[in-house]
PDB file of C-alpha atoms and ligand atoms in Angstrom:
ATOM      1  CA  UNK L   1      -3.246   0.328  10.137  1.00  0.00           C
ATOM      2  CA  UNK L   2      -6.092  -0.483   7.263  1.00  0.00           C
ATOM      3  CA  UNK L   3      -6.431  -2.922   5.167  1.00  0.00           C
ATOM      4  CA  UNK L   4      -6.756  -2.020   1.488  1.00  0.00           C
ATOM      5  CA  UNK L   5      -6.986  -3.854  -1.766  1.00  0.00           C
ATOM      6  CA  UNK L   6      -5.265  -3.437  -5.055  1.00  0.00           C
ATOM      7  CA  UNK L   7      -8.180  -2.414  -6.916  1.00  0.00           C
ATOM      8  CA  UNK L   8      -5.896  -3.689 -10.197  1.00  0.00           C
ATOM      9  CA  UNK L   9      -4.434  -7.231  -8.826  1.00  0.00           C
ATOM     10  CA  UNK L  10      -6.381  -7.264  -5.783  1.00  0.00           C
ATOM     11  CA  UNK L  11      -3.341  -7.572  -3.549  1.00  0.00           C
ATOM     12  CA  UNK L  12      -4.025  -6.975   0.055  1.00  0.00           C
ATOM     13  CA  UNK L  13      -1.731  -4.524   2.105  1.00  0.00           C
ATOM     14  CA  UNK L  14      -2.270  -2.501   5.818  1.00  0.00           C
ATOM     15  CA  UNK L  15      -2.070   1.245   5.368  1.00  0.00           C
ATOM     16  CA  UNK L  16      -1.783   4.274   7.696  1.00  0.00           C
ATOM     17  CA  UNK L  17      -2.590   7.822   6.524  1.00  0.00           C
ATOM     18  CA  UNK L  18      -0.679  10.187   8.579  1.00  0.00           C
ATOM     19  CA  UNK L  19      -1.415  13.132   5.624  1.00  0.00           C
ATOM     20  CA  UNK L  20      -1.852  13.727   2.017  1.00  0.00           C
ATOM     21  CA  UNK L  21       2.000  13.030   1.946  1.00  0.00           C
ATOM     22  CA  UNK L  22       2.883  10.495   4.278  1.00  0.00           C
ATOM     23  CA  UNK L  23       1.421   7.242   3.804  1.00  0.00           C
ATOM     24  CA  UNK L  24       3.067   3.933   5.110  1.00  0.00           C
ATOM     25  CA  UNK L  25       2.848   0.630   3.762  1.00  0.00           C
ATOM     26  CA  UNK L  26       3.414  -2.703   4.764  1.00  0.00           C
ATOM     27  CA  UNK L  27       3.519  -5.588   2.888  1.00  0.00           C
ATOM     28  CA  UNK L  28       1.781  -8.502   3.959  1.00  0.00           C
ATOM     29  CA  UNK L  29       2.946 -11.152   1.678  1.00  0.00           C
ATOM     30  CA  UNK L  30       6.166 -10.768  -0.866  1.00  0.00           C
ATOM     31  CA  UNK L  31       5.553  -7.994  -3.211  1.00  0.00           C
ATOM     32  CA  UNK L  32       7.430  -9.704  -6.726  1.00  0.00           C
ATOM     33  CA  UNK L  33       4.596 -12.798  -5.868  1.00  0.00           C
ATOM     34  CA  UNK L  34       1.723 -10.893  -4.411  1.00  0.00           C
ATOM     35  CA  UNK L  35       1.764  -7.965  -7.259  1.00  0.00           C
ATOM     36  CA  UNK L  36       1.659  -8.422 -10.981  1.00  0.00           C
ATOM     37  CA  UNK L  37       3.392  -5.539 -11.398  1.00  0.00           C
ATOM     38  CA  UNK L  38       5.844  -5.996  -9.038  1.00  0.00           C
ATOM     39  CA  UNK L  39       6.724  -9.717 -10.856  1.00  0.00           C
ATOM     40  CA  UNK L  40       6.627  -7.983 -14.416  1.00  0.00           C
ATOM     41  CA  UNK L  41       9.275  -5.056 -13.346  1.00  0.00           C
ATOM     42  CA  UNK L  42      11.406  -8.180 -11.173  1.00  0.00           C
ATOM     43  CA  UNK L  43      11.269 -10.034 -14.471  1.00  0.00           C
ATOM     44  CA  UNK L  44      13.051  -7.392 -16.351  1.00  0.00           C
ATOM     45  CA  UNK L  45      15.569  -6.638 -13.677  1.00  0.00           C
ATOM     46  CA  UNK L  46      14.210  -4.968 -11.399  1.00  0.00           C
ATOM     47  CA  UNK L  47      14.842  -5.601  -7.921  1.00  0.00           C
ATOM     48  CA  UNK L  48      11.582  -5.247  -5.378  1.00  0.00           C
ATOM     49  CA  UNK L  49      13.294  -2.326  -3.405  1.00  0.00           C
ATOM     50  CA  UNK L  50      14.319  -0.530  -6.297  1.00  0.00           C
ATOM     51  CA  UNK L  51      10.726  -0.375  -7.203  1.00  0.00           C
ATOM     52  CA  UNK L  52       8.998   2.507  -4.982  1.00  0.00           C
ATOM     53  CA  UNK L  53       5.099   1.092  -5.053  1.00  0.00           C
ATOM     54  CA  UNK L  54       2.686  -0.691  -7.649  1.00  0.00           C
ATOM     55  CA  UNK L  55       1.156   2.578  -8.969  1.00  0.00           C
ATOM     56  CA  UNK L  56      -2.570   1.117  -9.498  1.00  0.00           C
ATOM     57  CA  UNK L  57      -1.920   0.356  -5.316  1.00  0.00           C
ATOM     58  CA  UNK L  58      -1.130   3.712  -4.521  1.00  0.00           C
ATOM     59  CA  UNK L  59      -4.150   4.945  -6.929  1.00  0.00           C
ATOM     60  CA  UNK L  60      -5.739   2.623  -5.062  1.00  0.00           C
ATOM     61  CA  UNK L  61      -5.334   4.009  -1.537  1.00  0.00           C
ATOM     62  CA  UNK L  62      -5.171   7.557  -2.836  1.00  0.00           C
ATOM     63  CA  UNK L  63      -9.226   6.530  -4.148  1.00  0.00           C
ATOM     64  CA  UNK L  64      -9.946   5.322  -0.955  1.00  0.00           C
ATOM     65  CA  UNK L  65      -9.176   7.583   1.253  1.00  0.00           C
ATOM     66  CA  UNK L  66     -10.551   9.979  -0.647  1.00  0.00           C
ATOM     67  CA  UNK L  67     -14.377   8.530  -0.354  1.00  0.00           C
ATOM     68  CA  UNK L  68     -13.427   8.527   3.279  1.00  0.00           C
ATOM     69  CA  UNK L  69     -12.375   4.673   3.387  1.00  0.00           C
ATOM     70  CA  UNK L  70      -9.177   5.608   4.908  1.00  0.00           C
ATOM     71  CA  UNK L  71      -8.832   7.872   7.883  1.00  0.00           C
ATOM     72  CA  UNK L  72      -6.149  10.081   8.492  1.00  0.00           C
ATOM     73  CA  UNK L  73      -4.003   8.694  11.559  1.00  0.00           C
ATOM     74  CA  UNK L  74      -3.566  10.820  14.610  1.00  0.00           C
ATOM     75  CA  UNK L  75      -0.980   8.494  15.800  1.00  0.00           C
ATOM     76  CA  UNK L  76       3.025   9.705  15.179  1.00  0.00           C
ATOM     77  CA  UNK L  77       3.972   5.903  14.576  1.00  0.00           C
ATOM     78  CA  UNK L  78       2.373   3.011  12.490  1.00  0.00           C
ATOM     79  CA  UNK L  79       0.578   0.655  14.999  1.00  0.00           C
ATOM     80  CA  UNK L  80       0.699  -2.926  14.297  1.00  0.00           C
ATOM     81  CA  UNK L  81      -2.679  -4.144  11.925  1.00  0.00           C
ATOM     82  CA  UNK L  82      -4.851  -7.178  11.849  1.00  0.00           C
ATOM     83  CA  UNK L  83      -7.008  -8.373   9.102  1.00  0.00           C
ATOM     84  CA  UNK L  84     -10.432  -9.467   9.998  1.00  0.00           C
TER      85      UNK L  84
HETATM   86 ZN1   ZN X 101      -0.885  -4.091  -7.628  1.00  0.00          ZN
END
């Protein structure tokens, strides 16, 4: 997995690109605390796993892997990530 910013609240999370349509995310830190909009939608009732992804994330890693920041996986299952 690859580490990727937020490029809205600069939250850090690992992603792996298996395609255009199958990304997986993990959280490295709680979402409602590490994501603005994550807190905002908890605040009005929302709960965290009710709420599919922050949207300016996924722009985010869509954006990056499109200027080639994020490779597309070859792997079938995520592998565990490291920051540096
Ligand atoms: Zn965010």
């Amino acid at each position: 997995m690859q580490p990727i910013s937020c490029r809205n609240c600069g939250n850090r999370v690992l992603v792996e690109k298996y395609s255009n349509e199958h990304t997986s995310v993990q959280w490295l830190s709680d979402a409602e605390s590490a994501c603005p909009e994550f807190s905002r939608r908890a605040a009005l009732g929302e709960s965290s796993r009710e709420i599919p992804t922050c949207p300016s994330l996924r722009q985010s890693i869509d954006e990056q892997a499109y200027e080639g920041a994020l490779a597309l996986s070859l792997r079938s299952y995520p592998t565990p990530g490291r920051l540096d």
